Phi, psi and omega in degrees: 000168182268109183297153191224171185211150177193143188293144175289348176201161175277148173296156188277345179236120166278112180304159174294148181272158190213153168284106195273002181284344171268003179300147167294342178276001193273146187228126179254151177212141155234163186296328175197164179230125191284349179227064192287338178288348178250094191301122168096347178276136173050025173295155168320303190307330182309341183265358167221055169251013173082004173261125189251358181290132186255024178266132176294340186258143166227124188040044175094350178281117177304127184075359198278346183280190182253066189230143173266174184201125174266173176264165182278133192204178175267116174068044177294158172201171189221150175207156172238139180227160176225145190297345178216171191266153175226155175287114185248123180248345185186139179226136168244128181252109196264117184280159158299141191243329182277172181051018174072019182238033171309328173296354186284330185272001176307135180088006181291160190237133173247126184233138178246131203241154175216119174044042175094345173260148178287113180266330186206132170235158176305325176313333180275347185269158179277343177284122179263139183250023181271007173226171199271115180224148162313306177202142196248106195259101179269076186258018188252010187290124190292157190307320195277359200282128170234160178200168168238003179204128174251138185219141174248123184236134176252076181308144184128179177261154171057048188249130163267141175237109179234134184229142175287311190194145172238110175264125177242110176273128188181215182235129184290349176292145167276133178292127188287151180271161168233119185283157182296152165215127186271109179253357189088174181279119184276154173267338176257148167294154182049046187237359170249132182262186195297124182072020176260147181206179007271119174268158177241328184209169189294332182297329177287354184247145196279167170051225174270015184286157175234164184265114173289107180259115182264347177047046177065023188254103175302346185272353178270136184304146164282183188294141170298120177118357179263146178219155175133188179247127168315137183279327171235154178306316191270006176288137170244152189231155183271133183212172171289147177291000000 
């Protein structure tokens, strides 16, 4: 199974949120680059340089703005990654604003990944991407979501993807991993803690934890925050909903 990550408990003092896309460890990538012969123009890192101005032009300079640009392709995408997981609470996607082509971004999908698994998608959000906006503010991301990659994808054929900035708000501290612990199948309710198993139902987990039922399928992910290998293929573990 694919390991995932989440702290075992919240710190007593919640640190201030920062734009973790500006951390030195953040790396931007895009599926293609429309102007490879023009160094610095439309490159992926333009979306994590701290500049939200969506104008492709700067003081009359073509391509001088802080905007990314792919070629026209099928399902263009952009992403930012970190070498370790961070708690993510809010994401702002800033659109290109010049030349009346901001509508190119309509229908984009925002995903948060952890070790290759999607932890959250904009399909779960109340924020719509069906209209042309200067900025899309995804502030309804659940508090327990952590990830090591944020992706913007534009489904469809013959699409260009241009972004002014992607701000990823969260905590700069790396999230810790909790190893799995096998205690056998309990006879009493509320007896299994975070990343503990083997559970058969939610009542066997303490507090607001739930039992992640994998039904013996090792390809299904463990509860967010747990890492390691299940003792038996059929074992299930308690985690946060």
